[in-house]
Amino acid sequence: MPGTSLTIRPLAASDEAAWRGLWAGYLEYYETRVPEAVYQSTFARLRSGEDHEFQGLIAHLGDRPVGLVHYLFHRNCWKIENVCYLQDLFTERAARGQGVARALIEAVYARADAAGAPAVYWLTQEFNYRGRMLYDKVGMKTPFIRYNRPV
Amino acid sequence: MPGTSLTIRPLAASDEAAWRGLWAGYLEYYETRVPEAVYQSTFARLRSGEDHEFQGLIAHLGDRPVGLVHYLFHRNCWKIENVCYLQDLFTERAARGQGVARALIEAVYARADAAGAPAVYWLTQEFNYRGRMLYDKVGMKTPFIRYNRPV
Amino acid sequence: MPGTSLTIRPLAASDEAAWRGLWAGYLEYYETRVPEAVYQSTFARLRSGEDHEFQGLIAHLGDRPVGLVHYLFHRNCWKIENVCYLQDLFTERAARGQGVARALIEAVYARADAAGAPAVYWLTQEFNYRGRMLYDKVGMKTPFIRYNRPV
Amino acid sequence: MPGTSLTIRPLAASDEAAWRGLWAGYLEYYETRVPEAVYQSTFARLRSGEDHEFQGLIAHLGDRPVGLVHYLFHRNCWKIENVCYLQDLFTERAARGQGVARALIEAVYARADAAGAPAVYWLTQEFNYRGRMLYDKVGMKTPFIRYNRPV
């Protein structure tokens, strides 16, 4: 898509429909769904500007919404400063291979720098091969694995 | 140690010296150290009772402080409720094999229940064999692995 | 490449140059090289037809050599029959995405069936993402990991 | 067990009953069983002295049989020499913590050296924590994981 520029900016109220579409695509990747109340509360929180809420960025290629990322600053006992947890990252299928996900991660890095957060991290499934091809370039695999309380 | 009972309770101001000793042991396991300012700010935050701060529990066998755990309630975009992140878990070497770590995890589970947090999770190194022997019993391994922003 | 048919057959003496080129590409993937004596002995063994030697298949798209696989039948203490170890699998870059690797694996499956080998297995690096996209379709990940004697 | 010496030697015909008991314990660890015909053929093969058969070592503490290991020399396309595959390693529960498994691995290393085999390797389940505590000392984890043909 020569001539189509990529822009990344914080979610605006007017992005709600676009954000819903992208986030549904993301949840589908994880073969999950969330109730309407979660769409509503999460979008409101992402837009709230409050300290302890996730924030959201949306990526456009030209006018087309193509990706999103959510991130949270939270405490870490090992540090004075907050660290940054990047929870959701998604590029719609048709826009892959154009650097959208990398640009979203780098946009979070820039916001972490601006906030003085000395660390950014995320979790991904061991078998998310496409994601990891990128993550190995922009991040560093750690030996940490996640355990959950059994449901 | 028959007759020596295990008690778990929130950190009190008078636990500072005990907590410092235990946390230093924990950090040593990770072959790391943190500056004095982090000991001070972390202990103060653990005791603050504020919503977005880690909280700490300490375990005693009889009168002897033997373990600690830190946990944080934070937002999760997939849910309305906060989830619970258990960050630091430690039992001093001499007290291992007596159920201290399990009791600490279960104490966090109880607090998550009381707070209405539908999920508790933690990260551990893939090669933390002793830890994982316990985690496989009280938790469930997920396929999620952690990536960090390169330093 | 419509109209270009894929053929898979055992290595012939006349395949030596093609095999050398493909195997060099494979070794390059592993960032390794082997001495000329190994090229010679391995090619001779692959063609020997002896029971305890690796055998080799080569794939062509039309006239063009594009891939190879090596496999060995060996004892397994848990079974009466030999099992089949697929050691080297390679498709040259320009021919990827056309089913060559899958066809090579399936050709080994067919030879294992013909030989009465009740199991076929292979090892791959955890971060061989492109390979694993295929292996998850034609094979089954096990929890087994490999340890080496330190060099 | 002070004064109880550990000896490791090749399986003798008179070890059959002891070997059966140990190997049954090993298979139980993997929650599997094999038919009587496999016990018979495997024991005969382990004792055959043939080039392409697994060989077996048995460990005794004093007079008591406490462990076994099976190993096979086989071709490797990357080398002129054969490599050594250590398939089964077992120490009975009551004899653990006394260096039996380490001594068995080291005995295989010595036989690999004697045979001119430049590599020894084995596979283990990612969650074999007790085994891996030892393997991290006497071996080196690789990033290779095993895939099987689906059954």
Coordinates of C-alpha atoms in Angstrom, one line a residue:
Chain A
M1 CA 0.0 0.0 0.0
P2 CA 2.4 2.7 -1.1
G3 CA 1.3 6.1 -0.1
T4 CA -0.9 4.8 2.8
S5 CA 0.5 6.2 6.0
L6 CA 0.3 4.5 9.4
T7 CA -0.8 6.6 12.3
I8 CA -1.1 5.7 15.9
R9 CA -2.9 7.7 18.5
P10 CA -4.9 7.3 21.7
L11 CA -8.4 6.1 21.4
A12 CA -11.0 8.8 20.9
A13 CA -14.7 8.6 21.7
S14 CA -15.4 8.4 18.0
D15 CA -13.3 5.2 17.7
E16 CA -15.7 3.1 19.6
A17 CA -17.1 1.1 16.6
A18 CA -13.7 0.6 15.1
W19 CA -12.2 -0.4 18.5
R20 CA -15.1 -2.9 19.0
G21 CA -14.4 -4.5 15.7
L22 CA -10.7 -4.8 16.3
W23 CA -11.0 -6.1 19.8
A24 CA -13.6 -8.7 18.8
G25 CA -11.0 -9.9 16.3
Y26 CA -8.4 -10.1 19.0
L27 CA -10.7 -12.0 21.3
E28 CA -11.6 -14.4 18.5
Y29 CA -7.9 -15.2 18.1
Y30 CA -8.0 -16.4 21.8
E31 CA -11.3 -18.2 21.0
T32 CA -13.1 -16.3 23.6
R33 CA -15.9 -13.8 23.9
V34 CA -16.7 -11.2 26.6
P35 CA -20.2 -9.9 27.5
E36 CA -21.4 -6.5 26.2
A37 CA -20.9 -5.1 29.7
V38 CA -17.1 -5.7 29.3
Y39 CA -17.0 -4.0 26.0
Q40 CA -18.7 -1.0 27.6
S41 CA -16.6 -0.8 30.8
T42 CA -13.3 -1.5 29.0
F43 CA -13.8 1.2 26.4
A44 CA -14.8 3.7 29.0
R45 CA -11.8 2.8 31.2
L46 CA -9.4 2.9 28.3
R47 CA -10.6 6.5 27.6
S48 CA -10.8 7.6 31.2
G49 CA -7.3 8.9 31.6
E50 CA -7.2 7.6 35.2
D51 CA -3.9 6.5 36.6
H52 CA -4.7 2.9 37.3
E53 CA -6.7 2.2 34.1
F54 CA -5.5 0.6 30.9
Q55 CA -4.9 3.0 28.1
G56 CA -5.5 2.3 24.5
L57 CA -3.9 3.2 21.2
I58 CA -5.4 2.6 17.8
A59 CA -3.6 2.3 14.5
H60 CA -4.9 3.5 11.1
L61 CA -3.5 2.8 7.7
G62 CA -4.8 5.8 5.9
D63 CA -8.4 6.1 7.1
R64 CA -8.7 2.4 7.9
P65 CA -8.6 1.2 11.6
V66 CA -6.2 -1.8 11.6
G67 CA -4.8 -2.4 15.0
L68 CA -4.9 -1.7 18.7
V69 CA -2.9 -2.0 21.9
H70 CA -3.8 -1.7 25.6
Y71 CA -1.3 -1.0 28.3
L72 CA -1.3 -0.4 32.0
F73 CA 1.2 1.2 34.4
H74 CA 1.3 -0.6 37.7
R75 CA 3.5 -1.1 40.7
N76 CA 6.4 -3.5 40.9
C77 CA 7.9 -4.3 44.3
W78 CA 11.4 -4.4 42.8
K79 CA 11.3 -0.8 41.7
I80 CA 10.3 2.7 42.7
E81 CA 8.7 3.5 39.4
N82 CA 5.7 1.9 37.8
V83 CA 6.3 -0.7 35.1
C84 CA 4.2 -1.0 31.9
Y85 CA 2.1 -4.1 31.1
L86 CA 1.1 -4.4 27.5
Q87 CA -2.0 -6.7 27.6
D88 CA -3.7 -6.7 24.2
L89 CA -2.1 -6.3 20.8
F90 CA -3.9 -6.9 17.6
T91 CA -3.6 -6.2 13.9
E92 CA -6.4 -7.2 11.6
R93 CA -5.5 -10.0 9.2
A94 CA -5.7 -7.9 6.0
A95 CA -3.2 -5.4 7.4
R96 CA -0.5 -7.8 8.5
G97 CA 3.1 -7.6 7.3
Q98 CA 3.0 -3.8 7.2
G99 CA 4.7 -3.1 10.5
V100 CA 1.5 -2.2 12.4
A101 CA 2.1 -4.4 15.4
R102 CA 5.7 -3.3 15.6
A103 CA 4.7 0.4 15.5
L104 CA 2.1 -0.2 18.2
I105 CA 4.7 -1.8 20.5
E106 CA 7.1 1.0 19.8
A107 CA 4.4 3.6 20.6
V108 CA 3.9 1.9 24.0
Y109 CA 7.7 2.0 24.5
A110 CA 7.6 5.8 23.8
R111 CA 4.8 6.3 26.3
A112 CA 6.6 4.2 28.9
D113 CA 9.6 6.4 28.4
A114 CA 7.5 9.5 28.7
A115 CA 6.0 8.1 32.0
G116 CA 9.4 7.2 33.3
A117 CA 8.5 3.5 33.4
P118 CA 11.8 1.5 33.3
A119 CA 10.2 -1.7 32.0
V120 CA 7.6 -2.9 29.5
Y121 CA 6.5 -6.5 29.3
W122 CA 3.8 -8.7 27.9
L123 CA 2.7 -12.3 27.9
T124 CA 2.0 -14.4 24.8
Q125 CA 1.2 -18.0 24.2
E126 CA 4.3 -20.2 23.5
F127 CA 2.7 -21.2 20.2
N128 CA 1.8 -17.7 19.0
Y129 CA 4.4 -18.2 16.2
R130 CA 3.5 -15.1 14.1
G131 CA 3.5 -12.9 17.2
R132 CA 6.8 -14.3 18.4
M133 CA 8.6 -13.7 15.1
L134 CA 8.0 -10.0 15.8
Y135 CA 8.5 -10.2 19.6
D136 CA 12.0 -11.8 19.1
K137 CA 12.9 -8.6 17.2
V138 CA 11.4 -5.9 19.4
G139 CA 11.5 -7.7 22.7
M140 CA 13.4 -10.4 24.6
K141 CA 12.0 -13.7 25.6
T142 CA 12.4 -14.4 29.3
P143 CA 12.2 -17.8 31.1
F144 CA 9.1 -16.7 32.9
I145 CA 5.9 -18.7 32.4
R146 CA 2.4 -18.0 33.8
Y147 CA 0.5 -20.0 36.3
N148 CA -3.2 -19.4 37.0
R149 CA -5.3 -20.3 40.0
P150 CA -7.5 -23.2 38.7
V151 CA -11.0 -22.1 37.9
Chain B
M1 CA 8.2 -29.3 64.1
P2 CA 5.2 -30.9 65.8
G3 CA 3.4 -28.3 67.9
T4 CA 4.7 -25.4 65.9
S5 CA 1.7 -23.7 64.3
L6 CA 1.8 -21.7 61.0
T7 CA 0.2 -18.3 61.0
I8 CA -0.3 -16.0 58.1
R9 CA -1.3 -12.3 58.5
P10 CA -0.8 -8.9 56.8
L11 CA 2.5 -7.2 57.3
A12 CA 2.6 -5.0 60.4
A13 CA 5.0 -2.1 61.0
S14 CA 6.8 -4.3 63.5
D15 CA 7.6 -6.8 60.8
E16 CA 10.0 -4.6 59.0
A17 CA 13.2 -6.3 60.0
A18 CA 11.8 -9.8 59.5
W19 CA 10.4 -8.7 56.1
R20 CA 13.7 -7.3 55.0
G21 CA 15.5 -10.5 55.8
L22 CA 13.0 -12.6 54.0
W23 CA 12.8 -10.4 50.9
A24 CA 16.6 -10.2 50.7
G25 CA 16.5 -14.0 50.6
Y26 CA 14.0 -13.9 47.8
L27 CA 16.0 -11.4 45.8
E28 CA 19.1 -13.6 46.3
Y29 CA 17.3 -16.5 44.7
Y30 CA 16.9 -14.3 41.6
E31 CA 20.6 -13.3 42.0
T32 CA 19.6 -9.6 42.2
R33 CA 19.7 -6.8 44.7
V34 CA 17.7 -3.6 45.1
P35 CA 18.8 -0.3 46.6
E36 CA 17.8 0.7 50.1
A37 CA 15.3 3.2 48.7
V38 CA 13.4 0.3 47.2
Y39 CA 13.3 -1.6 50.5
Q40 CA 11.9 1.6 52.1
S41 CA 9.3 2.5 49.4
T42 CA 8.2 -1.1 48.9
F43 CA 7.7 -1.8 52.6
A44 CA 5.8 1.5 53.0
R45 CA 3.6 0.7 50.0
L46 CA 2.9 -2.9 51.1
R47 CA 1.6 -1.4 54.4
S48 CA -0.3 1.5 52.9
G49 CA -3.7 -0.1 52.4
E50 CA -4.0 1.9 49.2
D51 CA -6.1 0.3 46.3
H52 CA -3.3 0.2 43.7
E53 CA -0.5 -0.9 45.9
F54 CA 0.9 -4.4 46.5
Q55 CA -0.1 -5.9 49.8
G56 CA 2.0 -8.2 51.8
L57 CA 1.5 -11.2 54.0
I58 CA 4.0 -12.8 56.3
A59 CA 4.1 -16.3 57.5
H60 CA 5.4 -17.4 61.0
L61 CA 6.1 -20.9 62.3
G62 CA 5.6 -20.3 65.9
D63 CA 7.4 -17.0 66.5
R64 CA 9.8 -17.4 63.6
P65 CA 9.2 -15.4 60.4
V66 CA 9.6 -17.9 57.6
G67 CA 7.8 -16.6 54.4
L68 CA 6.2 -13.8 52.6
V69 CA 4.0 -13.1 49.6
H70 CA 3.1 -9.8 47.8
Y71 CA 0.0 -9.4 45.7
L72 CA -1.7 -6.6 43.7
F73 CA -5.2 -6.2 42.4
H74 CA -5.2 -4.6 39.0
R75 CA -7.4 -4.0 36.0
N76 CA -7.8 -6.5 33.2
C77 CA -9.4 -5.5 29.9
W78 CA -11.2 -8.8 29.6
K79 CA -13.2 -8.4 32.9
I80 CA -15.1 -5.9 34.9
E81 CA -13.5 -7.0 38.2
N82 CA -9.8 -6.6 39.1
V83 CA -7.6 -9.6 38.9
C84 CA -4.9 -10.5 41.4
Y85 CA -1.2 -10.7 40.5
L86 CA 0.9 -12.6 43.0
Q87 CA 4.5 -11.2 42.5
D88 CA 6.8 -12.4 45.2
L89 CA 6.6 -15.7 47.1
F90 CA 9.3 -16.9 49.4
T91 CA 9.9 -19.4 52.1
E92 CA 13.3 -19.4 53.9
R93 CA 15.3 -22.5 53.2
A94 CA 15.2 -23.9 56.7
A95 CA 11.4 -23.9 56.7
R96 CA 10.7 -25.6 53.4
G97 CA 8.7 -28.7 53.1
Q98 CA 6.2 -27.6 55.8
G99 CA 3.5 -26.2 53.6
V100 CA 4.4 -22.5 54.1
A101 CA 4.4 -21.5 50.4
R102 CA 1.2 -23.4 49.8
A103 CA -0.5 -21.7 52.8
L104 CA 0.7 -18.3 51.5
I105 CA -0.8 -18.9 48.0
E106 CA -4.0 -20.1 49.6
A107 CA -4.1 -17.0 51.8
V108 CA -3.9 -14.9 48.6
Y109 CA -6.7 -17.0 47.1
A110 CA -8.8 -16.2 50.1
R111 CA -8.1 -12.5 49.8
A112 CA -8.9 -12.6 46.1
D113 CA -12.2 -14.2 46.9
A114 CA -13.0 -11.6 49.5
A115 CA -12.2 -8.9 47.0
G116 CA -14.3 -10.5 44.3
A117 CA -11.2 -11.0 42.1
P118 CA -12.1 -13.8 39.6
A119 CA -8.5 -14.7 38.8
V120 CA -5.1 -15.0 40.5
Y121 CA -1.9 -15.5 38.5
W122 CA 1.8 -15.5 38.9
L123 CA 4.9 -15.8 36.8
T124 CA 7.8 -18.2 37.5
Q125 CA 10.9 -19.2 35.8
E126 CA 10.5 -22.3 33.7
F127 CA 13.4 -23.9 35.6
N128 CA 12.1 -23.1 39.1
Y129 CA 11.7 -26.8 39.6
R130 CA 10.9 -26.7 43.4
G131 CA 8.4 -24.0 43.0
R132 CA 6.7 -25.7 40.1
M133 CA 6.3 -28.9 42.0
L134 CA 4.0 -26.9 44.3
Y135 CA 2.5 -24.7 41.5
D136 CA 1.4 -27.8 39.6
K137 CA -0.7 -28.7 42.7
V138 CA -2.2 -25.4 43.6
G139 CA -2.2 -23.8 40.2
M140 CA -2.4 -24.5 36.5
K141 CA 0.4 -23.9 34.1
T142 CA -0.7 -21.8 31.1
P143 CA 1.1 -21.6 27.7
F144 CA 1.8 -17.9 28.3
I145 CA 5.4 -16.8 28.4
R146 CA 6.8 -13.4 29.2
Y147 CA 8.6 -11.0 26.9
N148 CA 10.4 -7.9 28.1
R149 CA 11.4 -4.7 26.3
P150 CA 15.1 -5.1 25.9
V151 CA 17.1 -3.1 28.3
Chain C
M1 CA 3.4 -22.4 -10.1
P2 CA 0.4 -24.1 -11.6
G3 CA 1.3 -27.0 -13.7
T4 CA 4.5 -27.7 -11.8
S5 CA 4.2 -31.0 -10.1
L6 CA 5.9 -32.1 -6.9
T7 CA 7.7 -35.4 -6.9
I8 CA 9.4 -37.1 -4.0
R9 CA 11.7 -40.1 -4.4
P10 CA 14.8 -41.7 -2.8
L11 CA 18.1 -40.0 -3.4
A12 CA 19.8 -41.3 -6.6
A13 CA 23.5 -41.1 -7.3
S14 CA 22.8 -38.4 -9.8
D15 CA 21.3 -36.2 -7.1
E16 CA 24.6 -35.6 -5.4
A17 CA 25.0 -32.0 -6.5
A18 CA 21.4 -31.1 -5.8
W19 CA 21.5 -32.8 -2.4
R20 CA 24.7 -31.0 -1.5
G21 CA 23.1 -27.6 -2.3
L22 CA 20.0 -28.4 -0.3
W23 CA 21.8 -29.8 2.7
A24 CA 24.1 -26.8 2.8
G25 CA 21.0 -24.6 3.0
Y26 CA 19.7 -26.7 5.8
L27 CA 23.0 -26.5 7.8
E28 CA 23.1 -22.8 7.2
Y29 CA 19.7 -22.5 8.9
Y30 CA 21.4 -24.1 12.0
E31 CA 24.3 -21.7 11.5
T32 CA 26.7 -24.6 11.2
R33 CA 28.9 -26.2 8.6
V34 CA 30.3 -29.7 8.3
P35 CA 33.6 -30.8 6.7
E36 CA 33.7 -32.3 3.2
A37 CA 34.3 -35.7 4.7
V38 CA 30.8 -35.6 6.3
Y39 CA 29.2 -34.6 3.0
Q40 CA 30.8 -37.6 1.4
S41 CA 30.1 -40.2 4.1
T42 CA 26.6 -39.0 4.7
F43 CA 25.7 -39.0 1.0
A44 CA 27.1 -42.5 0.6
R45 CA 25.3 -43.8 3.7
L46 CA 22.0 -42.2 2.7
R47 CA 22.3 -44.2 -0.6
S48 CA 23.6 -47.4 0.9
G49 CA 20.3 -49.2 1.6
E50 CA 21.8 -50.6 4.8
D51 CA 19.4 -51.3 7.7
H52 CA 21.0 -49.0 10.2
E53 CA 21.8 -46.0 8.0
F54 CA 19.7 -42.9 7.4
Q55 CA 17.8 -42.9 4.2
G56 CA 17.1 -39.8 2.1
L57 CA 14.3 -38.5 0.0
I58 CA 14.5 -35.5 -2.4
A59 CA 11.7 -33.4 -3.6
H60 CA 11.5 -31.7 -7.0
L61 CA 9.0 -29.1 -8.3
G62 CA 9.1 -29.9 -11.9
D63 CA 12.8 -30.4 -12.6
R64 CA 14.0 -28.2 -9.8
P65 CA 15.3 -29.9 -6.6
V66 CA 13.6 -28.0 -3.7
G67 CA 13.7 -30.1 -0.6
L68 CA 15.1 -33.1 1.3
V69 CA 14.5 -35.3 4.3
H70 CA 16.6 -37.9 6.1
Y71 CA 15.2 -40.6 8.3
L72 CA 16.5 -43.6 10.3
F73 CA 14.8 -46.7 11.7
H74 CA 16.2 -47.6 15.1
R75 CA 15.4 -49.7 18.1
N76 CA 13.2 -48.5 20.9
C77 CA 13.2 -50.3 24.2
W78 CA 9.5 -49.8 24.7
K79 CA 8.5 -51.7 21.4
I80 CA 9.3 -54.8 19.4
E81 CA 9.4 -52.8 16.1
N82 CA 11.8 -50.1 15.1
V83 CA 10.7 -46.5 15.3
C84 CA 11.5 -43.9 12.7
Y85 CA 13.6 -40.8 13.5
L86 CA 13.2 -38.0 11.0
Q87 CA 16.4 -35.9 11.4
D88 CA 16.8 -33.4 8.7
L89 CA 14.0 -31.6 6.8
F90 CA 14.5 -28.7 4.4
T91 CA 12.8 -26.8 1.7
E92 CA 14.7 -24.1 -0.1
R93 CA 13.4 -20.6 0.5
A94 CA 12.1 -20.0 -3.0
A95 CA 9.9 -23.1 -2.8
R96 CA 8.2 -22.5 0.5
G97 CA 4.5 -22.3 0.9
Q98 CA 3.8 -25.0 -1.7
G99 CA 3.5 -28.0 0.5
V100 CA 7.0 -29.4 0.0
A101 CA 7.8 -30.0 3.6
R102 CA 4.4 -31.5 4.4
A103 CA 4.8 -33.8 1.4
L104 CA 8.3 -34.9 2.6
I105 CA 7.0 -35.7 6.1
E106 CA 4.1 -37.6 4.7
A107 CA 6.4 -39.5 2.4
V108 CA 8.4 -40.6 5.6
Y109 CA 5.1 -41.6 7.2
A110 CA 4.3 -43.8 4.2
R111 CA 7.8 -45.4 4.4
A112 CA 7.3 -45.9 8.2
D113 CA 4.0 -47.6 7.5
A114 CA 5.6 -49.8 4.8
A115 CA 8.4 -50.8 7.3
G116 CA 5.9 -51.5 10.1
A117 CA 7.4 -48.7 12.2
P118 CA 4.7 -47.7 14.7
A119 CA 6.1 -44.3 15.5
V120 CA 7.8 -41.4 13.7
Y121 CA 9.3 -38.5 15.6
W122 CA 11.5 -35.5 15.1
L123 CA 13.1 -32.7 17.1
T124 CA 12.9 -29.0 16.4
Q125 CA 14.0 -25.9 18.1
E126 CA 11.3 -24.3 20.2
F127 CA 11.7 -21.1 18.2
N128 CA 11.5 -22.7 14.7
Y129 CA 8.2 -20.9 14.3
R130 CA 7.7 -21.6 10.5
G131 CA 8.5 -25.2 11.0
R132 CA 6.2 -25.5 14.0
M133 CA 3.2 -24.0 12.0
L134 CA 3.5 -27.0 9.9
Y135 CA 4.4 -29.5 12.6
D136 CA 1.3 -28.6 14.6
K137 CA -0.7 -29.7 11.6
V138 CA 1.0 -32.9 10.7
G139 CA 2.4 -33.9 14.1
M140 CA 1.8 -33.5 17.8
K141 CA 4.0 -31.6 20.1
T142 CA 5.2 -33.6 23.1
P143 CA 6.5 -32.3 26.4
F144 CA 9.9 -33.9 25.7
I145 CA 12.9 -31.6 25.5
R146 CA 16.4 -32.5 24.7
Y147 CA 19.5 -32.4 26.9
N148 CA 23.0 -32.8 25.6
R149 CA 26.2 -33.9 27.3
P150 CA 28.1 -30.7 27.6
V151 CA 30.9 -30.3 25.0
Chain D
M1 CA 24.1 -45.7 53.9
P2 CA 27.7 -45.3 54.9
G3 CA 29.8 -48.2 53.8
T4 CA 27.4 -49.2 51.0
S5 CA 29.2 -48.9 47.8
L6 CA 27.6 -48.1 44.4
T7 CA 28.6 -50.3 41.5
I8 CA 27.6 -50.0 37.9
R9 CA 28.0 -52.8 35.3
P10 CA 26.5 -54.1 32.1
L11 CA 23.4 -56.2 32.5
A12 CA 24.1 -59.9 33.1
A13 CA 21.7 -62.8 32.4
S14 CA 21.2 -63.2 36.1
D15 CA 19.9 -59.6 36.4
E16 CA 16.7 -60.3 34.6
A17 CA 14.4 -60.3 37.7
A18 CA 16.1 -57.2 39.1
W19 CA 16.0 -55.4 35.7
R20 CA 12.3 -56.3 35.3
G21 CA 11.5 -54.7 38.6
L22 CA 13.4 -51.6 37.9
W23 CA 12.1 -51.2 34.4
A24 CA 8.5 -51.7 35.6
G25 CA 9.1 -48.8 38.0
Y26 CA 10.4 -46.7 35.2
L27 CA 7.4 -47.4 33.0
E28 CA 5.1 -46.7 35.9
Y29 CA 6.6 -43.2 36.1
Y30 CA 5.5 -42.7 32.5
E31 CA 2.1 -44.2 33.4
T32 CA 2.5 -46.8 30.8
R33 CA 2.9 -50.6 30.6
V34 CA 4.4 -52.8 27.9
P35 CA 3.4 -56.4 27.1
E36 CA 5.4 -59.4 28.3
A37 CA 6.8 -59.8 24.8
V38 CA 8.5 -56.4 25.0
Y39 CA 10.1 -57.3 28.4
Q40 CA 11.5 -60.4 26.8
S41 CA 12.7 -58.9 23.5
T42 CA 14.1 -55.8 25.2
F43 CA 16.1 -57.8 27.8
A44 CA 17.5 -60.1 25.1
R45 CA 18.5 -57.2 22.9
L46 CA 20.1 -55.3 25.8
R47 CA 22.2 -58.3 26.4
S48 CA 23.0 -59.2 22.8
G49 CA 26.1 -57.1 22.3
E50 CA 25.0 -56.3 18.7
D51 CA 26.0 -53.0 17.2
H52 CA 22.5 -51.6 16.7
E53 CA 20.9 -52.7 19.9
F54 CA 20.4 -50.7 23.1
Q55 CA 22.8 -51.7 25.8
G56 CA 21.9 -51.7 29.5
L57 CA 23.7 -50.9 32.7
I58 CA 22.5 -51.7 36.2
A59 CA 23.4 -50.0 39.4
H60 CA 23.7 -51.7 42.8
L61 CA 24.0 -50.2 46.2
G62 CA 25.8 -53.0 48.0
D63 CA 23.8 -56.0 46.9
R64 CA 20.6 -54.2 46.1
P65 CA 19.7 -53.4 42.5
V66 CA 18.6 -49.7 42.5
G67 CA 18.9 -48.3 39.0
L68 CA 19.2 -48.8 35.3
V69 CA 20.1 -47.0 32.1
H70 CA 19.7 -48.0 28.4
Y71 CA 21.7 -46.4 25.6
L72 CA 22.1 -46.8 21.9
F73 CA 24.8 -45.8 19.4
H74 CA 23.2 -44.6 16.2
R75 CA 24.1 -42.7 13.0
N76 CA 23.9 -38.9 12.8
C77 CA 24.0 -37.2 9.4
W78 CA 26.0 -34.4 10.8
K79 CA 28.9 -36.6 11.9
I80 CA 31.1 -39.4 10.8
E81 CA 30.9 -41.1 14.2
N82 CA 27.9 -42.5 15.8
V83 CA 26.2 -40.6 18.6
C84 CA 24.8 -42.0 21.8
Y85 CA 21.1 -41.8 22.7
L86 CA 20.4 -42.5 26.4
Q87 CA 16.7 -43.6 26.4
D88 CA 15.8 -44.9 29.8
L89 CA 17.2 -43.8 33.2
F90 CA 15.7 -44.9 36.5
T91 CA 16.6 -45.0 40.1
E92 CA 14.1 -46.6 42.5
R93 CA 12.5 -44.3 44.9
A94 CA 14.1 -45.6 48.0
A95 CA 17.6 -45.1 46.6
R96 CA 17.2 -41.5 45.4
G97 CA 19.5 -38.7 46.5
Q98 CA 22.6 -40.9 46.6
G99 CA 24.0 -40.2 43.3
V100 CA 22.8 -43.2 41.4
A101 CA 21.3 -41.5 38.4
R102 CA 24.4 -39.2 38.1
A103 CA 26.7 -42.2 38.2
L104 CA 24.6 -44.0 35.6
I105 CA 24.8 -41.0 33.2
E106 CA 28.5 -40.7 33.8
A107 CA 28.9 -44.4 33.1
V108 CA 27.2 -43.9 29.7
Y109 CA 29.5 -40.9 29.1
A110 CA 32.5 -43.2 29.7
R111 CA 31.2 -45.8 27.3
A112 CA 30.5 -43.1 24.7
D113 CA 34.1 -42.0 25.1
A114 CA 35.4 -45.5 24.8
A115 CA 33.3 -45.9 21.6
G116 CA 34.4 -42.6 20.1
A117 CA 30.9 -41.2 20.2
P118 CA 31.3 -37.4 20.1
A119 CA 27.8 -36.7 21.6
V120 CA 25.4 -38.1 24.2
Y121 CA 21.8 -36.9 24.4
W122 CA 18.5 -37.7 26.0
L123 CA 14.9 -36.5 26.1
T124 CA 12.9 -35.7 29.2
Q125 CA 9.6 -34.3 29.9
E126 CA 9.6 -30.5 30.5
F127 CA 8.0 -31.1 33.9
N128 CA 10.3 -33.9 35.1
Y129 CA 11.5 -31.5 37.8
R130 CA 13.6 -34.0 39.8
G131 CA 15.3 -35.3 36.8
R132 CA 16.0 -31.8 35.4
M133 CA 17.6 -30.8 38.7
L134 CA 20.2 -33.4 37.9
Y135 CA 20.3 -32.9 34.2
D136 CA 21.1 -29.2 34.6
K137 CA 24.2 -30.3 36.4
V138 CA 25.5 -33.1 34.2
G139 CA 24.0 -32.0 30.9
M140 CA 22.9 -29.0 29.0
K141 CA 19.3 -28.1 28.1
T142 CA 18.9 -27.5 24.4
P143 CA 16.0 -25.6 22.7
F144 CA 15.0 -28.8 20.9
I145 CA 11.5 -30.2 21.5
R146 CA 10.0 -33.4 20.3
Y147 CA 7.1 -33.8 17.9
N148 CA 5.4 -37.2 17.2
R149 CA 3.4 -38.4 14.3
P150 CA -0.1 -38.4 15.6
V151 CA -1.4 -41.9 16.6

